[in-house]
Every structure is written in structure tokens, then in C-alpha cells.
Tab-separated table of C-alpha atoms in Angstrom:
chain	number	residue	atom	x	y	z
A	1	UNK	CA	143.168	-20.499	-31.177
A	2	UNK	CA	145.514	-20.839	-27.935
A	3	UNK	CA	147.942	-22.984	-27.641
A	4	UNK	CA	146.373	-25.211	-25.156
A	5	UNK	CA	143.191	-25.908	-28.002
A	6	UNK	CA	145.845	-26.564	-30.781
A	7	UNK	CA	146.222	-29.952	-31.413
A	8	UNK	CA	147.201	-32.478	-34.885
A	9	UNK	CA	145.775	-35.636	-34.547
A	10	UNK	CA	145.821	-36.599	-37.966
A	11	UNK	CA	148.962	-35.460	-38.639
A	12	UNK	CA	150.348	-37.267	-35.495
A	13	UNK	CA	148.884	-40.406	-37.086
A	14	UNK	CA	150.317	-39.434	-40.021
A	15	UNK	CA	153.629	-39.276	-38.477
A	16	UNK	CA	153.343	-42.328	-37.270
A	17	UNK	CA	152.718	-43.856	-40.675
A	18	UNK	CA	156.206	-41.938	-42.243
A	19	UNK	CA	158.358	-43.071	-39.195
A	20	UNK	CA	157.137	-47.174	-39.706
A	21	UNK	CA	158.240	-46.850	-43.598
A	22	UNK	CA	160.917	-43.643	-44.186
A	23	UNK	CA	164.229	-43.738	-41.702
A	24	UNK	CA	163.619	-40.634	-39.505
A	25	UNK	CA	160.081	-39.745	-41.154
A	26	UNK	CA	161.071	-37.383	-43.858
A	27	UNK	CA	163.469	-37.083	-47.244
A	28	UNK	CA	164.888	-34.302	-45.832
A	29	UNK	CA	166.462	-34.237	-42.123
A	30	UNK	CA	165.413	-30.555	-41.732
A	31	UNK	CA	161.947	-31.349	-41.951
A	32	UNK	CA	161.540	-34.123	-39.256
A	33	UNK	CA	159.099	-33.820	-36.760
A	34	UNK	CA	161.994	-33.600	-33.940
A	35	UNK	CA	162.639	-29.885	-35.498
A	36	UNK	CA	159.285	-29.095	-34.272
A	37	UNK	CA	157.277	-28.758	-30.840
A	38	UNK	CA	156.120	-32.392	-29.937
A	39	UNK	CA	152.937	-33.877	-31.896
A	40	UNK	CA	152.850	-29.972	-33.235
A	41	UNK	CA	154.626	-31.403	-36.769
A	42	UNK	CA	152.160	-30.692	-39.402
A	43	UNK	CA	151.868	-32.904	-42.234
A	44	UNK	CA	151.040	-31.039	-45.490
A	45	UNK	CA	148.205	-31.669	-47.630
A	46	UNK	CA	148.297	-28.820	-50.078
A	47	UNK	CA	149.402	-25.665	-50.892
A	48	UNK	CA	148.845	-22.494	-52.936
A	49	UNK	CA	150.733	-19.482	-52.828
A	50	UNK	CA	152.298	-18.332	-49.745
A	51	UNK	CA	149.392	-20.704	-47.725
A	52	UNK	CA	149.712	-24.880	-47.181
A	53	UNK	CA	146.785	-26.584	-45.671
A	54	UNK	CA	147.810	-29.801	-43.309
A	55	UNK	CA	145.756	-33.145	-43.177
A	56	UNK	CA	143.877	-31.381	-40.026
A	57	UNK	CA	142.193	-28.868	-41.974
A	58	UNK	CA	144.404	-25.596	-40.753
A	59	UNK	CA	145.644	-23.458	-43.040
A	60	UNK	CA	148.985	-21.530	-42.337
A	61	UNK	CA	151.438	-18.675	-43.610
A	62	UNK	CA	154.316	-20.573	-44.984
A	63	UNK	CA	157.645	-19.555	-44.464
A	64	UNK	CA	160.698	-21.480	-45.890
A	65	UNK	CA	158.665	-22.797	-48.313
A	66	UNK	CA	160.279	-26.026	-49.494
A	67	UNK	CA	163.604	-25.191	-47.552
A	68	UNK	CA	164.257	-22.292	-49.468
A	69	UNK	CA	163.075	-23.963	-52.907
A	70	UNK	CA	159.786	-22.428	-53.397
A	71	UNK	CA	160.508	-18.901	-53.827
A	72	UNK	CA	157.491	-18.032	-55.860
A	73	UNK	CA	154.785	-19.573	-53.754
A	74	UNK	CA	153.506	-22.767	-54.394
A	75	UNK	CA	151.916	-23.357	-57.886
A	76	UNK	CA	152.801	-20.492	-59.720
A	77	UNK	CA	150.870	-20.405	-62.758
A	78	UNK	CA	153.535	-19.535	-65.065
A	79	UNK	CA	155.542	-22.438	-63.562
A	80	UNK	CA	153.150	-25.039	-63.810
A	81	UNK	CA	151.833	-24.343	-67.313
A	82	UNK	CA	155.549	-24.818	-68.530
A	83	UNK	CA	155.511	-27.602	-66.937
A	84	UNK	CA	152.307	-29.023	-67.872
A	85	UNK	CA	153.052	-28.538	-71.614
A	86	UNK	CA	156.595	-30.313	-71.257
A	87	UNK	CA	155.093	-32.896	-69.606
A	88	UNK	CA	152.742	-33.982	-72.607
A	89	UNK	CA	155.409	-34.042	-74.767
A	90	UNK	CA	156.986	-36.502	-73.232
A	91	UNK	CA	159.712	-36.315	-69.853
A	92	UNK	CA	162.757	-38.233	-70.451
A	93	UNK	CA	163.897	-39.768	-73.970
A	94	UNK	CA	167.198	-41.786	-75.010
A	95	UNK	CA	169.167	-38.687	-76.421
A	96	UNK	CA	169.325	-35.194	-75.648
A	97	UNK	CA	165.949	-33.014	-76.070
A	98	UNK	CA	166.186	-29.603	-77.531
A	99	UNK	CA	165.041	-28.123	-73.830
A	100	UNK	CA	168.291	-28.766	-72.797
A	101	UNK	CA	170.059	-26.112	-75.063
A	102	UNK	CA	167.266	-24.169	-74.395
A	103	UNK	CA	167.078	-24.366	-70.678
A	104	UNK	CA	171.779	-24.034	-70.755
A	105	UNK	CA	171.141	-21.180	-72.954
A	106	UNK	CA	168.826	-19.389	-71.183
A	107	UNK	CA	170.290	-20.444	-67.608
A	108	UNK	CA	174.196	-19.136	-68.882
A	109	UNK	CA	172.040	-15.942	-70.093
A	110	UNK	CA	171.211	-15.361	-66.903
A	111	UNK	CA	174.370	-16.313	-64.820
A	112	UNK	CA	176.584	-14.462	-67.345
A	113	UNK	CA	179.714	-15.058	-65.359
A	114	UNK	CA	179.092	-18.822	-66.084
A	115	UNK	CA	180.650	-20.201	-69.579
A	116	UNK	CA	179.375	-23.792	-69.355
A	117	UNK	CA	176.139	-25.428	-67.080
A	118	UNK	CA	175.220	-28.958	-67.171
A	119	UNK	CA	172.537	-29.637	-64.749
A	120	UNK	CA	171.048	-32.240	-61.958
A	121	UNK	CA	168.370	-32.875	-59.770
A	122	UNK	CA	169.957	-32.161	-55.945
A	123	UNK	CA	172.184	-29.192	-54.522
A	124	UNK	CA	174.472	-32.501	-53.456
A	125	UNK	CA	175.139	-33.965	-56.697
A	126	UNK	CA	176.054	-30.321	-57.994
A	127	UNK	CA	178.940	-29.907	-55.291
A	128	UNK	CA	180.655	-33.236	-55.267
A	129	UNK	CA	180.671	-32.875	-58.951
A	130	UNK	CA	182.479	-29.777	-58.414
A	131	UNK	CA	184.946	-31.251	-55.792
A	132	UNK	CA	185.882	-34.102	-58.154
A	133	UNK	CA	186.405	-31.452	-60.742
A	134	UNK	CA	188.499	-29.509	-59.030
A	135	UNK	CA	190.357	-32.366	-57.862
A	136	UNK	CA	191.024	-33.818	-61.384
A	137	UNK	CA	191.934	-30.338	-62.904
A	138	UNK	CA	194.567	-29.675	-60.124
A	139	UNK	CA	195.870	-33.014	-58.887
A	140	UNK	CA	195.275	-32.288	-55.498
A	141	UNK	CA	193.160	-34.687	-52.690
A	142	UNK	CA	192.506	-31.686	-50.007
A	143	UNK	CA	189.138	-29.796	-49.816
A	144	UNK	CA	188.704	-26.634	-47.842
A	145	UNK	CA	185.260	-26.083	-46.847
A	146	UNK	CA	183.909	-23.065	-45.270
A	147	UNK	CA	183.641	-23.753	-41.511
A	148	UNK	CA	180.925	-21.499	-40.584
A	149	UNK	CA	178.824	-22.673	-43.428
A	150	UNK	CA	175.982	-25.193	-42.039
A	151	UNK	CA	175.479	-27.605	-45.462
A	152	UNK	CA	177.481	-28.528	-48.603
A	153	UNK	CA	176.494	-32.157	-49.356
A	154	UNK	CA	174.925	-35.293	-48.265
A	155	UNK	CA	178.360	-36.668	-49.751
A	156	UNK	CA	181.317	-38.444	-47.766
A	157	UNK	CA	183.762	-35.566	-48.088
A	158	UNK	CA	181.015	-32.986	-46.096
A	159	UNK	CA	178.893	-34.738	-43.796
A	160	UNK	CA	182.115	-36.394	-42.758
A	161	UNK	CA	183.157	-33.560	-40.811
A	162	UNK	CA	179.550	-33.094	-39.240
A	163	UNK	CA	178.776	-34.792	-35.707
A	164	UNK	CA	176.792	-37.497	-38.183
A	165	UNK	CA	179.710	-38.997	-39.906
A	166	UNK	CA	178.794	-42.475	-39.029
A	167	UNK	CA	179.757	-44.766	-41.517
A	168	UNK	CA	182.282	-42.434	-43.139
A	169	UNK	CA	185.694	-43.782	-42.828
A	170	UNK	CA	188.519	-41.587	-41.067
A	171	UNK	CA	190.668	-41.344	-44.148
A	172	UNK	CA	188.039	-39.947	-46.135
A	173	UNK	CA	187.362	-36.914	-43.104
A	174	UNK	CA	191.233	-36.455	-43.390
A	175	UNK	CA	191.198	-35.070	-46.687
A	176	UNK	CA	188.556	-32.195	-45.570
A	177	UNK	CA	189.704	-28.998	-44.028
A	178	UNK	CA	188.331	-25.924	-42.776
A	179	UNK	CA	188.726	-22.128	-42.852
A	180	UNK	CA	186.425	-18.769	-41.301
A	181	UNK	CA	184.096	-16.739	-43.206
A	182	UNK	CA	185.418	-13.371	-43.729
A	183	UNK	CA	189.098	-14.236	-42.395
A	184	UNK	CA	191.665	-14.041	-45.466
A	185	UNK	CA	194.622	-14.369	-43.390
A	186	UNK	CA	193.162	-17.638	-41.618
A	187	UNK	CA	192.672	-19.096	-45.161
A	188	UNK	CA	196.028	-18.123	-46.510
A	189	UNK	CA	197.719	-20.074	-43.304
A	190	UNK	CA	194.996	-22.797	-43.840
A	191	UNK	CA	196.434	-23.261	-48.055
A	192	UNK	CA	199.745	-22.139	-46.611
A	193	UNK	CA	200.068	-25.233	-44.146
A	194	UNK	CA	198.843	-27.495	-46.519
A	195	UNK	CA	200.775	-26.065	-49.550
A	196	UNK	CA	199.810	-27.828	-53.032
A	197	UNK	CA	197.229	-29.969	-51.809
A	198	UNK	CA	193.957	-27.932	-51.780
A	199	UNK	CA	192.361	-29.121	-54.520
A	200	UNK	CA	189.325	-26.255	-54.096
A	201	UNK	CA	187.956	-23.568	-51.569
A	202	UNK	CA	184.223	-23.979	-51.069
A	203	UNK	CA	181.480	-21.404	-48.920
A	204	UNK	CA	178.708	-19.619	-49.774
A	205	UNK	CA	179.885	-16.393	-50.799
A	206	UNK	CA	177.271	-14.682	-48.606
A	207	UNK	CA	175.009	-16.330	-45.463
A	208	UNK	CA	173.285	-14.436	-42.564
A	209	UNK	CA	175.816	-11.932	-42.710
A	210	UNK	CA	176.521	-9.851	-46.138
A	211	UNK	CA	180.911	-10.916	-46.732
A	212	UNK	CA	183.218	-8.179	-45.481
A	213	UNK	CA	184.011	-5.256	-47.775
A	214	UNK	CA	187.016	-7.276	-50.263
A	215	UNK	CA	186.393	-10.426	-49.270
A	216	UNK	CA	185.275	-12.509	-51.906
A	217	UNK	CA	187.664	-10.450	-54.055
A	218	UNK	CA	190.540	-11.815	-51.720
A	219	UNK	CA	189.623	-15.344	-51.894
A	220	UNK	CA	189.794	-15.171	-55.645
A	221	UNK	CA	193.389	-13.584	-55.637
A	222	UNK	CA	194.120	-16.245	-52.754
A	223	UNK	CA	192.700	-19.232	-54.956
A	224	UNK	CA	194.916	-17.940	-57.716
A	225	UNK	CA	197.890	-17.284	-56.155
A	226	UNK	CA	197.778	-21.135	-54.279
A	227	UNK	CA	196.588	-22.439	-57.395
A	228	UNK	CA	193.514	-24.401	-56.401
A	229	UNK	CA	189.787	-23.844	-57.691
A	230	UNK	CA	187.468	-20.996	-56.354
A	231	UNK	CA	183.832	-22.707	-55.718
A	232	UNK	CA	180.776	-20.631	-54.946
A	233	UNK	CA	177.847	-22.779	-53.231
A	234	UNK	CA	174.627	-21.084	-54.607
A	235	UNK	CA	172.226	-22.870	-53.680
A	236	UNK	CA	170.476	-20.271	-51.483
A	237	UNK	CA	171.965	-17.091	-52.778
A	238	UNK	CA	171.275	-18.081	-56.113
A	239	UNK	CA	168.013	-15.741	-57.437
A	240	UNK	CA	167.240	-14.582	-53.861
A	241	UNK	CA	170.279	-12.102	-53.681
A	242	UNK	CA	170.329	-11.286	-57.611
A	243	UNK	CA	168.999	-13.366	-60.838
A	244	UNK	CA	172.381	-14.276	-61.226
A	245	UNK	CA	173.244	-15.055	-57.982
A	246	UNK	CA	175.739	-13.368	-55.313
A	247	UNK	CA	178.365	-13.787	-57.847
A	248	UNK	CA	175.911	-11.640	-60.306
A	249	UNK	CA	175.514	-8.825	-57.226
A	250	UNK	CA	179.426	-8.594	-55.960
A	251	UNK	CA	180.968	-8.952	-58.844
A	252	UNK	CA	183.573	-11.641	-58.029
A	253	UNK	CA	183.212	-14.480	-60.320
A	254	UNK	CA	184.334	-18.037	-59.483
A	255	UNK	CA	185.938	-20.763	-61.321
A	256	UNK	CA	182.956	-22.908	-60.718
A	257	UNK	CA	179.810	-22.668	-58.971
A	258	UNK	CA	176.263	-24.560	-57.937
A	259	UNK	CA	172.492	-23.414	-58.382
A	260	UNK	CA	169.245	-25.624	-57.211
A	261	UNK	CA	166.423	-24.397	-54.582
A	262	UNK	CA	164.810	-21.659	-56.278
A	263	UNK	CA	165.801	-22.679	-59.519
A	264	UNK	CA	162.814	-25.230	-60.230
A	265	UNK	CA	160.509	-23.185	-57.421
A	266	UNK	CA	159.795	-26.644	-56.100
A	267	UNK	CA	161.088	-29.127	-59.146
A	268	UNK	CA	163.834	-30.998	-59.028
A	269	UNK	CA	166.622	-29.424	-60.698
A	270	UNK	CA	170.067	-27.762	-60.032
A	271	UNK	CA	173.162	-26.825	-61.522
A	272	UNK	CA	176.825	-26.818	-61.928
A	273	UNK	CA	177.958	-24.017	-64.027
A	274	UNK	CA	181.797	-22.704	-64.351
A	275	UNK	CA	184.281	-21.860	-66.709
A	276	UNK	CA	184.562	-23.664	-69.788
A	277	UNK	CA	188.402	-24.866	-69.362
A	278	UNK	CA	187.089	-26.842	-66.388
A	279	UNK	CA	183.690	-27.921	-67.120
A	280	UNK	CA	185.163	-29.153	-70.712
A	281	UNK	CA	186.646	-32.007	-68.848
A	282	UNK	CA	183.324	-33.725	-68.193
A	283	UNK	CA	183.235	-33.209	-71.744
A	284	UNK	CA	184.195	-34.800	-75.007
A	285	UNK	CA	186.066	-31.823	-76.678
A	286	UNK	CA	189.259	-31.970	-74.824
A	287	UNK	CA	192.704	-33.809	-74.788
A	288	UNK	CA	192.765	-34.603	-70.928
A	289	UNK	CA	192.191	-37.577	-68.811
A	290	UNK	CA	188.331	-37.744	-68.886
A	291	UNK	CA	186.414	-36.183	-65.891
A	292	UNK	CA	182.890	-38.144	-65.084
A	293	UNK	CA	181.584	-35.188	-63.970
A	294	UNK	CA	177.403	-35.907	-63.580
A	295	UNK	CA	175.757	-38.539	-65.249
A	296	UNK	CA	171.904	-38.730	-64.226
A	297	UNK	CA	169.224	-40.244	-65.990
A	298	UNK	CA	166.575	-37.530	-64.618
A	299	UNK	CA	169.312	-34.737	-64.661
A	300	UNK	CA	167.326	-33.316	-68.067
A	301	UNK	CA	163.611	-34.263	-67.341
A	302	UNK	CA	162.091	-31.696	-69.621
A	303	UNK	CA	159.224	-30.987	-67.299
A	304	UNK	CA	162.187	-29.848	-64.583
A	305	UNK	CA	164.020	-28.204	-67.247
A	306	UNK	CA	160.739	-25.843	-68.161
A	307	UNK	CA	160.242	-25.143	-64.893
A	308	UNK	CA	163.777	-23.681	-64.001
A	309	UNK	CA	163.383	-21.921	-67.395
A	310	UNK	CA	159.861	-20.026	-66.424
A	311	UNK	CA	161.068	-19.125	-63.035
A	312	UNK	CA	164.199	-17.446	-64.351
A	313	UNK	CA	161.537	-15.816	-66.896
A	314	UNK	CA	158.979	-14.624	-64.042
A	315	UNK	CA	162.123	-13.608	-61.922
A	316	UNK	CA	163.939	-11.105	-64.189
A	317	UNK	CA	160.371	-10.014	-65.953
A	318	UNK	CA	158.347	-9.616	-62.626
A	319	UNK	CA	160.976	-8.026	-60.720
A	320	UNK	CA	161.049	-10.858	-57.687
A	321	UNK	CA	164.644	-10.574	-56.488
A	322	UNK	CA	163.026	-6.608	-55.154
A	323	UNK	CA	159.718	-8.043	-54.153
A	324	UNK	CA	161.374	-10.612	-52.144
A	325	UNK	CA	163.323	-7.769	-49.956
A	326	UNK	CA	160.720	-5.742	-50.111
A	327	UNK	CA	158.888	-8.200	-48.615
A	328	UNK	CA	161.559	-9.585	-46.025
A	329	UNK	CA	161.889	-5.766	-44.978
A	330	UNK	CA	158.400	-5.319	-43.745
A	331	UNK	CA	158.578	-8.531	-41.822
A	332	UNK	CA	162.098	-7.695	-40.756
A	333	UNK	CA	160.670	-4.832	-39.057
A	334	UNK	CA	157.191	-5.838	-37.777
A	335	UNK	CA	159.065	-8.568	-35.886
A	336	UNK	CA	161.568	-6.518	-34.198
A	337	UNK	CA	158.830	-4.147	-33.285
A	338	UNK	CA	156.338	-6.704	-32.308
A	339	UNK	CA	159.557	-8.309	-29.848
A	340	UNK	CA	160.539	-5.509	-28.447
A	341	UNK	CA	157.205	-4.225	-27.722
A	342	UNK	CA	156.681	-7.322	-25.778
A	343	UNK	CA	159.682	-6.898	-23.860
A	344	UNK	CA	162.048	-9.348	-25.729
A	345	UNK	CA	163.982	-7.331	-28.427
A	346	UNK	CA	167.390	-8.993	-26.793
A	347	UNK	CA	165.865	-12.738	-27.378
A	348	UNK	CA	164.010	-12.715	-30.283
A	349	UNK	CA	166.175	-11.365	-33.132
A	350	UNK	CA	165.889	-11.796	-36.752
A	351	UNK	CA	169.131	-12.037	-38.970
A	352	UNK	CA	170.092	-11.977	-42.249
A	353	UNK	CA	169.543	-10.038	-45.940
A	354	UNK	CA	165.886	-9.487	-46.451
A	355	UNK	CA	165.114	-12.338	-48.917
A	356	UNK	CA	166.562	-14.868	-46.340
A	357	UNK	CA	165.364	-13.915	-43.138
A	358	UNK	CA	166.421	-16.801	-39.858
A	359	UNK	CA	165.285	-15.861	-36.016
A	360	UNK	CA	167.611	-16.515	-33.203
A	361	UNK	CA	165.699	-17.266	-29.958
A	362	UNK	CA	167.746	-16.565	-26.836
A	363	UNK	CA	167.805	-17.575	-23.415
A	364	UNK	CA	167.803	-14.923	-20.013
A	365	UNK	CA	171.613	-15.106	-20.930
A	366	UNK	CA	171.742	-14.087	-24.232
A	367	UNK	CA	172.720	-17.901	-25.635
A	368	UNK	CA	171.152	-19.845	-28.574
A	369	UNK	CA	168.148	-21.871	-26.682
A	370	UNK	CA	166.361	-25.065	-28.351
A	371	UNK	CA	163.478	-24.582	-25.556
A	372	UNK	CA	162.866	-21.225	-26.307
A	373	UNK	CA	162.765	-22.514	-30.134
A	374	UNK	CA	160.420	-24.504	-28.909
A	375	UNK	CA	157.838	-22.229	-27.180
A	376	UNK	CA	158.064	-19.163	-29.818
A	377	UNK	CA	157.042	-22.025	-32.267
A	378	UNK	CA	154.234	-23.577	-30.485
A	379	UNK	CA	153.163	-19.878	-30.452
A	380	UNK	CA	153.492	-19.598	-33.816
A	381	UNK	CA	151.639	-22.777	-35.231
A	382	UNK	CA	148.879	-21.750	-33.174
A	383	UNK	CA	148.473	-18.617	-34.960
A	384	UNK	CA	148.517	-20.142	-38.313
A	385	UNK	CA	152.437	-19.468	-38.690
A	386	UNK	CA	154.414	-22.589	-40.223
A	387	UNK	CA	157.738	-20.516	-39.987
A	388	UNK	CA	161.329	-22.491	-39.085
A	389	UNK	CA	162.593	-19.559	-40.340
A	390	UNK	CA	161.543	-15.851	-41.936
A	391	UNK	CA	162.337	-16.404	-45.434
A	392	UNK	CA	159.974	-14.460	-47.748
A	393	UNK	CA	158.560	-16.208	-50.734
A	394	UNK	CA	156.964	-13.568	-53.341
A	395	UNK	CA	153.238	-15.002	-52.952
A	396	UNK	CA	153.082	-13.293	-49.487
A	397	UNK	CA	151.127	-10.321	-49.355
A	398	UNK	CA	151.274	-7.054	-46.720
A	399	UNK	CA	147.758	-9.258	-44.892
A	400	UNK	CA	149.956	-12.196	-44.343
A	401	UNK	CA	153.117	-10.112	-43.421
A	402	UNK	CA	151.112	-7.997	-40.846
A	403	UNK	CA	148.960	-10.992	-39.370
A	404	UNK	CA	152.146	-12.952	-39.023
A	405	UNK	CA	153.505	-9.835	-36.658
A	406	UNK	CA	150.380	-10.136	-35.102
A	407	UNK	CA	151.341	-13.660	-34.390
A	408	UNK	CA	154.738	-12.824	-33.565
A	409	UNK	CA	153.755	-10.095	-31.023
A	410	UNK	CA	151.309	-12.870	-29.304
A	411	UNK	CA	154.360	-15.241	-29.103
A	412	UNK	CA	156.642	-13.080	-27.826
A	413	UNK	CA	154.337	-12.305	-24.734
A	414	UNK	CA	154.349	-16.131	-23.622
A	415	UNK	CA	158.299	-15.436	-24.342
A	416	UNK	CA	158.354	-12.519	-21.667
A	417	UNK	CA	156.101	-14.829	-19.574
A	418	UNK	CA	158.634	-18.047	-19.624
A	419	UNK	CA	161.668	-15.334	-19.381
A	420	UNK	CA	159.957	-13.811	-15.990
A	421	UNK	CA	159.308	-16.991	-15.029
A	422	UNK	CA	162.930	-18.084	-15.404
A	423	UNK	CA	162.664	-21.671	-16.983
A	424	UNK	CA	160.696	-22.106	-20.301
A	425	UNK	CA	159.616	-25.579	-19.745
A	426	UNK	CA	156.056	-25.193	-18.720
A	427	UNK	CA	155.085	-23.769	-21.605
A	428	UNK	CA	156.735	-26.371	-24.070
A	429	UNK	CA	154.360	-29.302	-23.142
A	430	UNK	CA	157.196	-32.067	-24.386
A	431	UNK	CA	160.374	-32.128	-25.375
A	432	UNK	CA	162.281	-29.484	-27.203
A	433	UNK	CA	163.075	-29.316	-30.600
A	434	UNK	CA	166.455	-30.327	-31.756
A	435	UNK	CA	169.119	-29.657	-33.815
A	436	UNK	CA	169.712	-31.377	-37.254
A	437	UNK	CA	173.278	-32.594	-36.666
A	438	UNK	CA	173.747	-34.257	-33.695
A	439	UNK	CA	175.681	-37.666	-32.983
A	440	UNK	CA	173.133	-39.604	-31.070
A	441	UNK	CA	169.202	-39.482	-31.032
């Protein structure tokens, strides 16, 4: 289908039913319809695998399945039986169930450098948990988040310092700082200036680019030596660089750090895991001034619980950490090939380890362009591609890898086209997409 013949009219009406009853259409900013082409948002029916059907009938390649979450495709069998059987014995009772131990036991199994978990149901409640921790444990107010890092929390002390900190008061931003990725001597001067009150350093200890050769190994020393807590944000290295996370594959372990997304391949459930001194003061067994570290009544739904436990099962018996490189290699490849075939290796360019694949769409000058975005999508949705991004779940097969560069090559001509042309806009038929974080509408 071309681009001109590819329409949604159900799922524009659907739109139009989200935007009268949800604030901003979605439960998740990333996946508002102003991130895609206009009237080209689909709205999802179903899915299976690596393929989700919209309420229009087209069927599409899904990439980024779930933002990250659905690693394994979408109903795995060995997920949802586990889930199935939890479910009939009941979700949710008025003391502990036994899943619990089983699910910590199993999860601390598999994150060996963790000596205590206790888990949730967002990537958000995991992190501020582990902010107040690390304040209470050292006394301190400060946090220092990693600069270059795009998402912590939908908490106070993050989005405070994004440009959507409405409604955040100016005391509260104070107390949040910032340092570089892969800059030690920036972060010493950062805990330096603000000697004894960083409470905790916070990043992803790897993103779109792998962390500089004794880096991670230098912010523990650094944490040490200022005295504050060392916090690794897991939530999208966790599984998809090793089963037990980046910490797991570079061998630096933190004092405390956060799991979710591919945990529950789709279910609600994440995790704050750490050492034991620490996470003991949400506990009962200590002497301290109590912690209240996370207290949800769905934290330990036992349907949740069984799912995290069968994908860290299918992950370590199946092998998918490999298959998911292996995977995110091929398309790594075919889509540099396929762009620079077309004349557009400098514009379209795909970053990142293989199991967490993002494009970068550039202008005639080489700069980040939303417009661009915007055409190489259209392109794609036509073709049957629902990708924001390259990341490889394990359903896809070498057909959907090599149809989507089939796509990609297609996209990238119209790219070549618009670049020729010098101004993108006639192929974008409405606005352009936009970013998440911005200050106005």
C-alpha cells in the first residue's frame, strides 16, 4: 500500500474517543498520537507474537513492543499459562502468598548481585523508593541524576527538572542535580561542590552507547569515597543486556538497583533490589528509624508475580538475551544497508546495543529532525512497520526482519526524495511528530 492509500479511520475515531475521557489520550505520554504522523496513530486491537492488529484491520511488525516491556512477543505461552493458573487461585489476599518467596527467591537467583528485592507494579515507584532510601540511610536531601539519561520517574524529584515540571514547586527541583555519562571527573566536581549532601547517584549504567572502559567501576569507588548510595536504573538494561542485568554483564554491582519492563513481558510488575543493610530499613529486623520504603496493595498480585517468574524461566532456559542480539544484529545491518543503498546512510542511522536498537533521522545538515521522523514513519506504517524505535523482541523471525528492510529501503527512497527536494514537508501531509517533553502543547 502507498502512503497516499493508507489511511485509519477507525482508529482516528478511536482517538477521538481516548482524548474526550484520558488527559492526552494515552497512560503513557510516549504513546500519544502526537508521537506519530497525523491521523496515522494506530489504535491496537490485538496482538500475538512479534505482530498487533489495529481496529482497521492491518496487521504490523511491532517494534518496541510495550515500550520496551514485551520482550518475548505478545502472549507467550509459557507466560500466560503461569499466569492463567495463578489467576484461579486467587490474585491478591490479606497476608503474604507463598509466590512471593518464590518469585524474591527466584528473582535474587537471578540478579545474584542483589541481597534483598521487594517488588511493585511501575519502573516509578521502584526509583523514588530508592531515592527515599538512600536519603534516609545517609541523611542527605541532594539527588544526582544522570543528565544524559531521558527518564527516571513520573515523581517530583525527576520530572521536576524536565521542561514539564508544572506544578512542581522550585524547592523541590533545587534538591536535584546533574552529572555526564561517562565523565568521572565532572561527577567528582559535581559531589565535590556539593560535599555531604548527595544523598545517591542515579543513571542507567548503559544507554545507546555501551559506558566507557572503567566507568561504572569509577562511579562505585566515587560513591564510596563521597559516601552517598550507588543506584543502577534497570529498567531497560535489565534482561535485554544479560538475565541479570548490566550489573550481571560488567561486573560492577550497586548498592541498590530497579527492574520492571521486561520483567512481567507485559504485566505489571517491577523491582527494587539492593543490599540487605539498606533494603533492611523498609524492614522490620533492624534498630533504625523506620524507612516506608513501598507499600502497594497490587505490588504482589500473584498473577504478576508468575509472570515475572516464567519470563526469567524462558529467558535463562531459551537463551533470549542471544536471540535478542542476534536478532537486533540482522536488523542492525539490513537497515544500514537498505539506507545507504538509497542514498541516506548519513540521515538514517541506527544506534545502540543490538537488543535495544533507536534510529536517528537527520536533516540535509546532519541535525536531529522531527519532520524527517515524521516522513520515515509514514513510510513505515504503510508498509506494515509499527516501529518508534528498532528494539527486537524474540517473537520476530528472519521474514519479519527482512520484510521490515524491505520497508526500510522503500522509506528511505521518499527520504532521498524530500532530501533532494530540500524541505520534507510535502511528504508529511500534517504536522510533525513531537517530542515527549516539551513545556507547552
Amino acid at each position: 500500500m502507498n502512503d497516499e492509500e493508507f489511511s485509519l479511520p477507525r482508529s482516528r475515531a478511536a482517538n477521538e474517543r481516548l482524548h474526550a475521557m484520558i488527559p492526552g489520550g494515552a497512560h503513557t505520554y510516549a504513546k500519544g498520537d502526537d508521537q506519530y504522523p497525523e491521523d496515522l496513530a494506530p489504535v491496537i486491537s490485538h496482538g500475538r507474537g512479534a505482530h498487533v492488529w489495529d481496529v482497521d484491520g492491518n496487521r504490523y511488525i511491532e517494534y518496541g513492543s510495550g515500550l520496551r516491556s514485551v520482550s518475548l512477543g505478545h502472549a507467550h505461552p509459557r507466560v500466560t499459562e503461569a499466569v492463567r493458573r495463578e489467576i484461579d487461585r486467587g490474585s491478591n489476599f490479606v497476608r503474604p502468598s507463598i509466590v512471593e518467596a518464590d518469585a524474591a527467591e527466584l528473582f535474587l537467583a537471578t540478579v545474584a548481585t542483589a541481597e534483598m528485592v521487594k517488588f511493585a507494579k511501575n519502573g516509578s515507584d521502584a526509583t523514588t523508593a530508592a531515592v527515599r532510601l538512600a536519603r534516609a540511610v545517609t541523611g542527605r536531601q541532594r539527588v544526582a541524576i544522570c543528565g544524559d539519561h531521558p527518564f527516571f520517574s513520573v515523581d517530583d524529584w525527576f520530572i521536576g527538572t524536565t521542561p514539564m515540571s508544572a506544578g512542581i514547586p522550585e524547592s523541590t527541583n533545587a534538591l536535584t542535580v546533574s552529572f555526564p555519562y561517562g565523565d568521572l571527573a565532572a561527577t567528582d566536581d559535581l559531589l565535590t561542590r556539593y560535599r555531604g549532601e548527595v544523598a545517591c547517584l542515579i543513571l542507567e549504567p548503559a544507554s545507546h552507547t555501551e559506558p566507557p572502559s572503567g566507568y561504572l567501576a569509577g562511579l562505585r569507588e566515587l560513591a564510596d569515597r563521597h559516601g552517598c548510595v550507588l543506584v543502577f536504573d534497570e529498567m531497560i538494561t535489565g534482561f535485554r543486556w544479560s538475565e541479570a542485568g548490566a550489573q550481571g554483564l560488567y561486573g560492577v554491582t550497586p548498592d541498590l538497583s530497579t527492574f520492571g519492563k521486561a520483567l512481567g513481558n507485559g504485566f505489571a510488575v517491577s523491582a527494587l533490589a539492593g543490599r540487605r543493610e539498606l533494603m533492611e530499613r523498609g524492614g522490620l529486623r533492624h534498630s533504625e528509624e523506620r524507612v516506608f520504603l513501598l507499600s502497594t496493595t497490587h505490588g504482589a498480585e500473584t498473577h504478576s508475580l508468575a509472570a515475572a517468574m516464567a519470563v526469567q524461566t524462558v529467558y535463562v532456559e531459551e537463551g533470549i538475551t542471544a536471540r535478542l542480539h542476534a536478532l537486533g544484529e540482522r536488523l542492525a545491518a539490513g537497515v544500514r544497508d537498505a539506507a545507504a543503498s538509497m542514498g541516506v546512510g548519513d540521515h538514517v542511522v541506527v544506534r545502540g546495543r543490538a537488543s535495544n536498537l533507536v534510529f536517528g533521522t537527520l536533516d540535509a545538515n546532519g541535525q536531529p529532525s522531527q519532520q524527517y521522523r515524521t516522513l520515515f514513519l509514514r513510510r513505515l506504517l504503510a508498509g506494515g512497520v509499527l516501529a518508534p524505535s528498532f528494539v527486537v523482541s524474540s517473537a520476530l523471525d528472519d521474514a519479519d526482519i527482512d520484510r521490515t528492510v524491505d520497508v526500510v529501503a522503500q522509506a528511505c527512497a521518499v527520504y532521498r526524495k524530500a532530501l533532494d527536494a530540500g524541505d520534507p514537508a510535502p511528504w508529511l501531509a500534517g504536522r510533525p511528530v513531537k517530542p515527549v517533553f516539551r513545556r507547552l502543547v
